[in-house]
XYZ file of C-alpha atoms in Angstrom:
573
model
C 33.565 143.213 34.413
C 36.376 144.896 33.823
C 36.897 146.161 36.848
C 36.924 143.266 38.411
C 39.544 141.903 36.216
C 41.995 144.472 36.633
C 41.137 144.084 40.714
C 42.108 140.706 40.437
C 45.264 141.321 38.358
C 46.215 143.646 41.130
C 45.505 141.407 43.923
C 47.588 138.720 41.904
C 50.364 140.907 41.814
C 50.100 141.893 45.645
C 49.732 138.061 46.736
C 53.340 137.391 44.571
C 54.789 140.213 46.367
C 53.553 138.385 49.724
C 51.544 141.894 50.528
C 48.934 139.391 52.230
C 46.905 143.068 53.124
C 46.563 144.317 50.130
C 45.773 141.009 48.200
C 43.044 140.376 50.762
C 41.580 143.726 50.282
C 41.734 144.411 46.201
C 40.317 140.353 46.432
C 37.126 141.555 48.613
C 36.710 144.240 46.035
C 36.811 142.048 43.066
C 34.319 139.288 44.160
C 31.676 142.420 45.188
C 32.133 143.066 41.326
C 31.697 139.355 40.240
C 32.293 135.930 42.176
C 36.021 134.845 42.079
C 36.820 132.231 40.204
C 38.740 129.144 41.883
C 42.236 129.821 41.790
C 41.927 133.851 42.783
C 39.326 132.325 45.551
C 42.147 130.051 46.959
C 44.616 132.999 47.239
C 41.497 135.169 49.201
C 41.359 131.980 51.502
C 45.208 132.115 52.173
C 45.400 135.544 52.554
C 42.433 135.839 55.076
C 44.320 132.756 57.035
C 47.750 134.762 56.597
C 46.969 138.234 58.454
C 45.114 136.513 61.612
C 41.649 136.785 59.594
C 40.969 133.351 60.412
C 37.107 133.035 60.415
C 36.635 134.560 57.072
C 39.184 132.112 55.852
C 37.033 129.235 57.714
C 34.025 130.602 55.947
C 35.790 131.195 51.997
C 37.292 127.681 52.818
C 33.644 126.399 53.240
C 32.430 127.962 50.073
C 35.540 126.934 47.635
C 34.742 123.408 48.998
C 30.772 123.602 48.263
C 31.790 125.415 44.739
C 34.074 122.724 43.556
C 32.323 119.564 45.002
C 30.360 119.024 41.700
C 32.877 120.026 38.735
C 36.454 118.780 41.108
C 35.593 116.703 43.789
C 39.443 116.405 44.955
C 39.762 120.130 44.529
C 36.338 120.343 46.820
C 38.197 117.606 49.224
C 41.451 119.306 49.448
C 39.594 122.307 50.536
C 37.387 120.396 53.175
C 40.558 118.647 54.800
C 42.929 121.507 54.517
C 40.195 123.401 56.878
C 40.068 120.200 59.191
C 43.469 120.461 60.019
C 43.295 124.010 60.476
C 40.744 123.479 62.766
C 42.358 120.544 64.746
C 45.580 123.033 65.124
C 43.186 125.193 67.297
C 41.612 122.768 69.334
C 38.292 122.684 67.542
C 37.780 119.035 67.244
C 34.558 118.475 66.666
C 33.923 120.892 63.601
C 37.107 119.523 62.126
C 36.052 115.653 62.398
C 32.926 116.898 60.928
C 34.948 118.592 57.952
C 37.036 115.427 57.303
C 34.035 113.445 56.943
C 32.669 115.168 54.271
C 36.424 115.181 52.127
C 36.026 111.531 52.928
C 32.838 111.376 51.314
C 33.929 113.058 48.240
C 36.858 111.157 47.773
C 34.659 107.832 48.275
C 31.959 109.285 45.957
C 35.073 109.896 43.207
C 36.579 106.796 43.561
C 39.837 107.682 42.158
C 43.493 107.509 43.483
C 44.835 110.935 44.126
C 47.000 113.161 46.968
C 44.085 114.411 48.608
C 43.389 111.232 50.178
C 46.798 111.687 51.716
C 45.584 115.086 53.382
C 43.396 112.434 55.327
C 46.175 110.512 57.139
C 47.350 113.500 58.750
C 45.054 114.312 61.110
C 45.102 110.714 61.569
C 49.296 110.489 62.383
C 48.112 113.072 64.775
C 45.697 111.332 66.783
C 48.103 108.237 67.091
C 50.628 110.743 68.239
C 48.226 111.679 70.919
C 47.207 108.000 71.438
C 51.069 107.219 72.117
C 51.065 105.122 69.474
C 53.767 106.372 67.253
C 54.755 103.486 65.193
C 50.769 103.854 63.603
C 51.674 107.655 63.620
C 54.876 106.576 61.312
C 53.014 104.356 59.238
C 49.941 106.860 58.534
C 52.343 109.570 57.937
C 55.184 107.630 55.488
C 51.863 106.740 53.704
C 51.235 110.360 53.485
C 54.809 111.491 52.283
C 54.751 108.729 49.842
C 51.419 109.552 48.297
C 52.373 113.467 47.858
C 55.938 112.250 45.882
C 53.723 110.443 43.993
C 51.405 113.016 42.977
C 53.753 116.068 43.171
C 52.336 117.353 45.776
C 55.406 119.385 48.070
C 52.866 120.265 51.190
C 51.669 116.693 51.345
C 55.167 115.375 51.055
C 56.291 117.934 53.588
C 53.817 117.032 56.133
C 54.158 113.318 55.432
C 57.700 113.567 56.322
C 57.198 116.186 59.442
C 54.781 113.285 60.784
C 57.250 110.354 59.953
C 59.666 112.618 62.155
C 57.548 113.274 64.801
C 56.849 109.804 64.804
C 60.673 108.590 65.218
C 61.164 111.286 67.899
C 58.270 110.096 69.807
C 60.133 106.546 69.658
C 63.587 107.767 70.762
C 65.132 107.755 67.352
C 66.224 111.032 67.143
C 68.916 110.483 64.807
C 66.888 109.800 61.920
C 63.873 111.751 63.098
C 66.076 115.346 62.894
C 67.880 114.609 59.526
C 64.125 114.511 58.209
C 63.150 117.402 59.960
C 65.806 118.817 58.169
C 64.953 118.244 55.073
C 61.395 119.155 55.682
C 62.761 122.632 56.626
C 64.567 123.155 53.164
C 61.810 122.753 51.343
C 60.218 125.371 53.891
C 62.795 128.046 53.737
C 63.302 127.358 49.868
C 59.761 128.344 49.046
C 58.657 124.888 47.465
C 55.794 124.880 50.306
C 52.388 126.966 50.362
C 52.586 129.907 52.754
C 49.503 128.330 55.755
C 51.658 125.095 55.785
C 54.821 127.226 55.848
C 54.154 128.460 59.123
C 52.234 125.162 60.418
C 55.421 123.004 59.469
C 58.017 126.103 60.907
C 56.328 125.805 64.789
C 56.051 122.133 64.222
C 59.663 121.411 63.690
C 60.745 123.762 66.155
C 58.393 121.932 68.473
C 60.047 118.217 67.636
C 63.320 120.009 67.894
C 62.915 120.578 71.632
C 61.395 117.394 72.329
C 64.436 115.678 70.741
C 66.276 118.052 73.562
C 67.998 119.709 70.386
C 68.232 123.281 72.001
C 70.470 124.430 69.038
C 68.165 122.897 66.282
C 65.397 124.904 67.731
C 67.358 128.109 68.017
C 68.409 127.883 64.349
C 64.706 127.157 62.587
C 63.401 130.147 65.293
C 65.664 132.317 63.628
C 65.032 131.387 60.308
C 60.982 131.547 61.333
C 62.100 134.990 62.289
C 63.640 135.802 59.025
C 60.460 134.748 57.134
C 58.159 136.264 58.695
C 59.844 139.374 58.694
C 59.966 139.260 54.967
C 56.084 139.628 54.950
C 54.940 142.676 57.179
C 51.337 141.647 56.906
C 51.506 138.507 58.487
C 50.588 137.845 61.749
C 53.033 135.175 62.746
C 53.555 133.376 66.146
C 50.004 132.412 67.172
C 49.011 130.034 69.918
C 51.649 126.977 70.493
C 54.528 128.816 68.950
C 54.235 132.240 70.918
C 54.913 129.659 73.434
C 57.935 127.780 72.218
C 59.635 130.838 70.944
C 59.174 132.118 74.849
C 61.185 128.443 75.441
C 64.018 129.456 73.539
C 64.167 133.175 74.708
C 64.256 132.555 78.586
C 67.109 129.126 77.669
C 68.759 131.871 75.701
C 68.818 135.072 78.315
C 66.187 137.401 76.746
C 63.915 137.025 80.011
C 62.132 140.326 79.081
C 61.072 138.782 75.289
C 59.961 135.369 76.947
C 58.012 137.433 79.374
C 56.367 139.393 76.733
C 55.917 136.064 74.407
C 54.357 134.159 77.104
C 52.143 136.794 77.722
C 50.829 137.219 74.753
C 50.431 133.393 74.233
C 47.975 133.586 76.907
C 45.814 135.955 75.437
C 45.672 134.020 72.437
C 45.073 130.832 73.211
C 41.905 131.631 75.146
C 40.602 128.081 75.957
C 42.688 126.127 73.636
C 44.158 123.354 75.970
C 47.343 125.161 74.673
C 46.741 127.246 76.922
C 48.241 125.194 79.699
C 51.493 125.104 78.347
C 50.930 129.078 77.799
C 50.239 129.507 81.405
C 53.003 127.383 82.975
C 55.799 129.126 80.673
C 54.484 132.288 82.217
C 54.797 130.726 85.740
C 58.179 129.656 84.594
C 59.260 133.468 83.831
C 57.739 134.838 86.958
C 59.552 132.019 89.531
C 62.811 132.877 87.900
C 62.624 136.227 88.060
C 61.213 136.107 91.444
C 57.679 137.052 91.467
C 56.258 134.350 93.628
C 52.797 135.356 93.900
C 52.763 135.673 89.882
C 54.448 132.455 89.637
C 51.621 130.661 91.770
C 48.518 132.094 89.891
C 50.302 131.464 86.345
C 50.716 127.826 87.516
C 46.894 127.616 88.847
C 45.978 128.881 85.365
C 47.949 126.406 83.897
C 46.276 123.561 85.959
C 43.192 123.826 84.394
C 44.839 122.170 81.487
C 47.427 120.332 83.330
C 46.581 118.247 86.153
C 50.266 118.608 87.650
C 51.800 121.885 86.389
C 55.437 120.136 87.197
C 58.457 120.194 88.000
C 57.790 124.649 88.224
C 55.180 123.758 91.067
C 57.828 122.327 92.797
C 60.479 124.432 92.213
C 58.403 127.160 93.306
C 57.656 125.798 96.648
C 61.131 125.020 97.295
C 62.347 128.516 96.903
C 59.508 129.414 99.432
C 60.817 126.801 101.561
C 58.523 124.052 101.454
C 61.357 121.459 100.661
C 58.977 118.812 101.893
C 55.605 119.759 100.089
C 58.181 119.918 96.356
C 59.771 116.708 97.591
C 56.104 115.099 97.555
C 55.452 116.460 94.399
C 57.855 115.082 92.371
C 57.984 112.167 93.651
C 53.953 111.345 92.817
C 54.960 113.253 89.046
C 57.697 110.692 88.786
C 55.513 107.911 89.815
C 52.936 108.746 87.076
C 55.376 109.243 84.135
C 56.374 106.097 82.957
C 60.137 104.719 83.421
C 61.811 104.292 80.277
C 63.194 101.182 81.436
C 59.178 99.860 81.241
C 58.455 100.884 77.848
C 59.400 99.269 74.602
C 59.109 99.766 71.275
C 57.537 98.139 69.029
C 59.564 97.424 66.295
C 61.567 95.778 68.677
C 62.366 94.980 72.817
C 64.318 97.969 73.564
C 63.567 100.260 76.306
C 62.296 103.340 74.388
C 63.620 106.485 76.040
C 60.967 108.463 78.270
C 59.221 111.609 76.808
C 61.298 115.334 77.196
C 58.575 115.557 81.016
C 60.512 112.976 82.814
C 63.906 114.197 82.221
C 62.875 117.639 83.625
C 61.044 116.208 86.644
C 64.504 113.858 87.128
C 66.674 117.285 87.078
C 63.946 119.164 88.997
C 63.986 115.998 91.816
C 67.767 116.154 92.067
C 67.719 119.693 93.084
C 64.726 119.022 95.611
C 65.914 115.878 97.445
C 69.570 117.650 97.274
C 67.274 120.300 99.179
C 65.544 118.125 101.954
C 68.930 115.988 102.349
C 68.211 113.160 100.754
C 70.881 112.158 98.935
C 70.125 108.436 98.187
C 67.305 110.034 95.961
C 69.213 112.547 94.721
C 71.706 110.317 93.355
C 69.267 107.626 92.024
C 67.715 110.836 89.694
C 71.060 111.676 88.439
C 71.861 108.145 87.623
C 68.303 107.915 85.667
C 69.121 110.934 83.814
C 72.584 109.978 83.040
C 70.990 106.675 81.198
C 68.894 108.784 79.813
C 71.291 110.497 78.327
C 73.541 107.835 76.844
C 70.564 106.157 74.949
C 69.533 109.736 73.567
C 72.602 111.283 72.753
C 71.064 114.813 72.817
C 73.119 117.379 73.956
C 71.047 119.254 76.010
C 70.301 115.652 78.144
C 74.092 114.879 78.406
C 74.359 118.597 79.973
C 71.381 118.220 82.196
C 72.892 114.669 83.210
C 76.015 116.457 84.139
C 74.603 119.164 86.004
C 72.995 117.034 88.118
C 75.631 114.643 88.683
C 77.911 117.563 89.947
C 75.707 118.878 92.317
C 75.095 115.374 94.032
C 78.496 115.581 93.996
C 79.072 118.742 96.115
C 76.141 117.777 98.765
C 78.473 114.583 98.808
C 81.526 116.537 99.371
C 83.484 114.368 96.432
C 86.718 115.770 95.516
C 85.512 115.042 92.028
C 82.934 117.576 91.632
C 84.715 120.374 90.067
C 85.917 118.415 87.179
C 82.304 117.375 86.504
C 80.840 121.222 86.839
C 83.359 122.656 84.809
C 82.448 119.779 82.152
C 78.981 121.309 82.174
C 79.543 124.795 82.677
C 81.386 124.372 79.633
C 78.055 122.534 77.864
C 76.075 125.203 78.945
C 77.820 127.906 77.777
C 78.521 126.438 74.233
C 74.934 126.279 74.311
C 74.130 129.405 75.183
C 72.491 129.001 77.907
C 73.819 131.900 80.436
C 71.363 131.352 83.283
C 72.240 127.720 83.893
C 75.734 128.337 83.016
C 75.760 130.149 86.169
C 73.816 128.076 87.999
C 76.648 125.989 87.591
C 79.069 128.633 88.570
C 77.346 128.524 91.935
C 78.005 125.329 92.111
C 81.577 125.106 91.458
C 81.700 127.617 94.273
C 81.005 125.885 96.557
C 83.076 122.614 95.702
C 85.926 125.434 95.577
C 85.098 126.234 99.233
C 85.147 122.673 100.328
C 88.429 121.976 99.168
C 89.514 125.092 100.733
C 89.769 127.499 98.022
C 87.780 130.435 98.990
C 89.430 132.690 96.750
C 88.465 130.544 93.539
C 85.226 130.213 95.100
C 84.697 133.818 95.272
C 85.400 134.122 91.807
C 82.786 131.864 90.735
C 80.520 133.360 93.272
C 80.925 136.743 91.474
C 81.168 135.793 87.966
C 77.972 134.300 88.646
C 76.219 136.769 90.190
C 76.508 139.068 87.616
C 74.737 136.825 85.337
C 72.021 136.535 87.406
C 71.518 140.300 88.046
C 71.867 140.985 83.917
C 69.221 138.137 83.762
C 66.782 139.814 86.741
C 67.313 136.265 88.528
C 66.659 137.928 91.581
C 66.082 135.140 93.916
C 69.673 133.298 92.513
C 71.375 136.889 92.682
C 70.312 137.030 96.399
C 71.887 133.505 97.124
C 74.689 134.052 95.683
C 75.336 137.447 97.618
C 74.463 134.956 100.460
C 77.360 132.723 100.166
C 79.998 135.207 98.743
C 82.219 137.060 101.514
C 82.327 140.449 99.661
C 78.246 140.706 100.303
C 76.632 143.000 102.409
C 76.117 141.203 105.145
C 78.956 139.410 105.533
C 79.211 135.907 105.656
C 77.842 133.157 108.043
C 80.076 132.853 111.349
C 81.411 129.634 112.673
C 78.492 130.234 115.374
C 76.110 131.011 113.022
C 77.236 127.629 111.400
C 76.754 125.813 114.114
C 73.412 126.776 114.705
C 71.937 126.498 111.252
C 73.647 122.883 111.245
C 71.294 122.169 114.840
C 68.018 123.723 113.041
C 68.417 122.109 109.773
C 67.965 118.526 112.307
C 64.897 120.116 113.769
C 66.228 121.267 117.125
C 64.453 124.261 118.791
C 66.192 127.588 119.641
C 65.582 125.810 123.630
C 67.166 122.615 122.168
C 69.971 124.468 120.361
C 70.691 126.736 123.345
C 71.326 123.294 125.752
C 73.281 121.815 122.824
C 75.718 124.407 122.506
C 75.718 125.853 125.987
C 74.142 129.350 125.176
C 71.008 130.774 126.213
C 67.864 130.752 124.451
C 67.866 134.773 123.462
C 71.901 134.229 122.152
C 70.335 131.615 120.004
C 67.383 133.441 118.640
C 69.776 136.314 117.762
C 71.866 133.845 115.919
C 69.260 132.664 114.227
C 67.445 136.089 112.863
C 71.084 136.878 111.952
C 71.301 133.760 109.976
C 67.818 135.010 108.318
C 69.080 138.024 106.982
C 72.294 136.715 105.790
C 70.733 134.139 104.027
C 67.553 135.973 102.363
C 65.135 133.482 103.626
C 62.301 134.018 106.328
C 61.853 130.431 107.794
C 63.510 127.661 109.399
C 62.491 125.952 106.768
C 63.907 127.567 104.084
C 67.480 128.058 106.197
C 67.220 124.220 106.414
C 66.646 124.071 102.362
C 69.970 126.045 102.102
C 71.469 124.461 104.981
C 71.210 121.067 103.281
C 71.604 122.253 99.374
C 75.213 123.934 100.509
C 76.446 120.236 102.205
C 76.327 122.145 105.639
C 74.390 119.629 107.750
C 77.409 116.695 107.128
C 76.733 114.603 110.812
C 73.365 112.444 112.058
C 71.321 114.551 114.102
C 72.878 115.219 117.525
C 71.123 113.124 119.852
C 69.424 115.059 123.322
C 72.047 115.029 126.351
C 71.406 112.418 128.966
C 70.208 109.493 126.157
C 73.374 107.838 127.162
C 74.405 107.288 123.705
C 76.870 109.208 121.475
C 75.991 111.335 118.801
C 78.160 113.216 116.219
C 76.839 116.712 116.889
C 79.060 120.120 116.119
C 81.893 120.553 118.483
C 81.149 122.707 121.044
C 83.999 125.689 121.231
């Protein structure tokens, strides 16, 4: 016996000095002495939850509740819901309604008012999440909140109030929603909260954060999730859904080689969560940027086994292959099935509740696509969208996206105006540190430069740009931009070789070209392998993707000689 009691005083000691190891270990030893009592089993639970041992933890969370259920049936209950959520987090739904049945019928059997019944409502603020009902979500979860103040109880209260966030986010409130979040995150990061819900509420906020398009919210907690976690070398932090966020904020952020490794390992973990989707297409997200196509397409199949539509990255993908017209189709049937905000409403009142964070990507990703396949009317209709979107939300990372977009529908439009719009966002960008659409932007501003014929400002945007890009390993961007800029390789386009992209960007072929501009058919299908290489792209498609992204193809299609009707073709020299 008194072994085991010095074991236990030892494990005590390790579990204050957060050395989860070592408490989970000299804890083992102690109950092969003599069963642990309550309290020393509870720290044995956490620490077997706290260094990845998470069915043991399942399994000593089963026994603490079957120990307690006849001398403290709330203790028992606590036990039986605290594993429920647990549980729910990783996608095991049936064993965790099973769990929160039986808290339910201990609390019942009690009968007596107390803040494990509040343990309840969250998993039920979750499923109205789910259900898009988030004013129930609110109400279940202020319920929550209020019932842990009551009682004391700082996890309760913490997770009533993440869930009351959540909630207000879902909604479009974000103003209110974030303040909470806040305030759920001090009790966090002061210590008043256990070390499972710790982590639980860290990846949650961070989660709501970028919802709520709050990139520098999300950055901040990260950090501070960094900081904590590194305080307690025995922890295995970042599991499932947050290995996935925290890949989010690296690739926004520049470290492409820490997203990479983030997403990676997000996949392995999530095994067949449906978290895994998300896993997946962040993967496919890293792999299209940097260039690996053929990566890029079997991330994004993965990911469709969880998500019907991996979009907008589908798209994007297929429009730096080329296929302007298959990522043109896409979107549009993506934007078709996410709802308009201007159709939903809330329902504390008649206002048109913003759309969720997926609709104002696959409005940015459209803008570049139609931009792509010339469609301008389109184009501009997404940027407007997104620019309302923006001015009911307020979030800084919409207003920047809204800008973006607005400025390059405003070079394909050749307006005077674009520059002063780009430079408003390159400035956005950059203040939130976001270098690789930064200079995207630069690109942009480029090529408004050139149009109001100012190569030399446009070559310094060109450059400045492609650096970023080649830091970054952006390799199909740094290609593009060597493209455009005169000090490349390959020089660039001619006036001829202008002429002739303009004629197969309408459809013409090298025969059609070669009547239109008075050359013969072999001149033109030199022209047009030199417009190939110069541009990095190996299809007619794909030259007419850049041909209409850079504003080059500016008159109707040339009508065929001998229709008897003008046409506004290319002057011929």
């Amino acid at each position: 016996m008194a072994g085991g009691a010095d074991l236990r005083e030892r494990a005590r000691d390790a579990y204050r000095l957060r050395e989860w190891a070592g408490a989970f270990a000299l804890l083992a030893a102690a109950d092969q002495e003599s069963p642990l009592p309550p309290d020393d089993l509870e720290l044995w639970v956490t620490a077997a939850y706290l260094i990845g041992r998470d069915d043991t933890g399942d399994d000593l969370s089963a026994r603490a509740c079957r120990e307690c259920a006849a001398t403290d049936p709330a203790r028992a209950a606590w036990h039986a819901t605290r594993l429920a959520i647990l549980l729910l987090l990783r996608g095991e739904v049936a064993r965790s309604s099973g769990w929160l049945a039986r808290a339910r019928r201990l609390l019942d059997e009690w009968g007596r008012e107390c803040a494990e019944r509040g343990y309840l409502l969250v998993p039920t603020a979750v499923e109205h999440l789910v259900e898009g009902d988030p004013a129930a979500a609110q109400a279940a979860s202020a319920e929550a909140a209020a019932l842990g103040e009551r009682f004391g109880d700082p996890d309760l209260l913490a997770l009533g109030r993440l869930g009351v966030g959540q909630a207000l986010v879902a909604a479009g409130r974000t103003g209110p929603a974030l303040t909470l979040l806040d305030e759920v995150m001090v009790a966090v990061t002061s210590g008043e909260v256990s070390p499972i819900f710790a982590g639980i509420l860290y990846c949650a906020v961070i989660e709501t954060c970028q919802e709520a398009f709050d990139l520098r919210r999300a950055r901040e907690w990260t950090l501070a999730l960094t900081r904590w976690c590194e305080a307690q070398p025995d922890l295995v932090p970042y599991r499932g859904q947050c290995l996935v966020h925290r890949s989010e904020i690296m690739l926004q952020h520049g470290a492409w080689s820490d997203a990479l490794a983030e997403a990676r390992s997000a996949c392995a973990g999530l095994g067949g969560h449906p978290a895994a989707g998300a896993a997946y297409y962040q993967l496919a997200e890293v792999h299209r940027l940097c260039g690996e196509f053929a990566r890029a397409e079997e991330a994004y199949r993965q990911a469709s086994r969880w998500i019907p539509e991996p979009q907008p990255g589908l798209a994007l993908l297929r429009t730096a292959q080329g296929q302007v017209d298959a990522a043109a189709a896409m979107l549009r049937r993506a934007l078709e099935g996410a709802a308009d905000f201007t159709a939903l409403r809330r329902a504390v009142d008649v206002e048109p509740v913003p759309p969720p964070a997926a609709r104002a990507r696959l409005l940015a990703a459209a803008v570049e696509v139609m931009i792509a396949t010339g469609d301008l009317a389109a184009a501009r209709a997404g940027a407007d969208e997104l620019q309302a979107l923006a001015d009911r939300l307020g979030a800084p990372l919409l207003e920047v996206m809204a800008l973006h977009a607005a400025g390059a529908v405003r070079v394909a439009e050749k307006d005077p105006g674009a520059v002063e719009v780009l430079r408003r966002a390159w400035r956005a960008w950059r203040d939130l540190d976001a270098p690789y659409e930064a200079a995207r932007v630069r690109v942009l501003m480029g090529l408004a430069c050139r149009q109001l014929g100012d190569p030399d400002s446009a070559e310094m945007e060109f450059d400045a740009a492609r650096l970023v890009f080649e830091q970054l390993g952006a390799v199909p961007d740094a290609d593009r931009v060597r493209a455009l800029s005169r000090a490349a390789g390959a020089g660039p386009l001619t006036g001829r070789e202008v002429q002739v992209l303009r004629l197969v960007a309408t459809g013409m072929t090298n025969r059609a070209v070669a009547a239109e501009l008075f050359l013969s058919e072999k001149t033109v299908a030199r022209h047009v392998s030199n417009v190939f290489t110069k541009l990095g792209v190996s299809s007619r498609a794909a030259a007419t993707a850049y041909a209409y992204e850079h504003g080059l193809v500016q008159e109707q299609a040339p009508r065929r000689r001998g229709s008897g009707k003008p046409h506004s073709g290319p002057q011929r020299p």
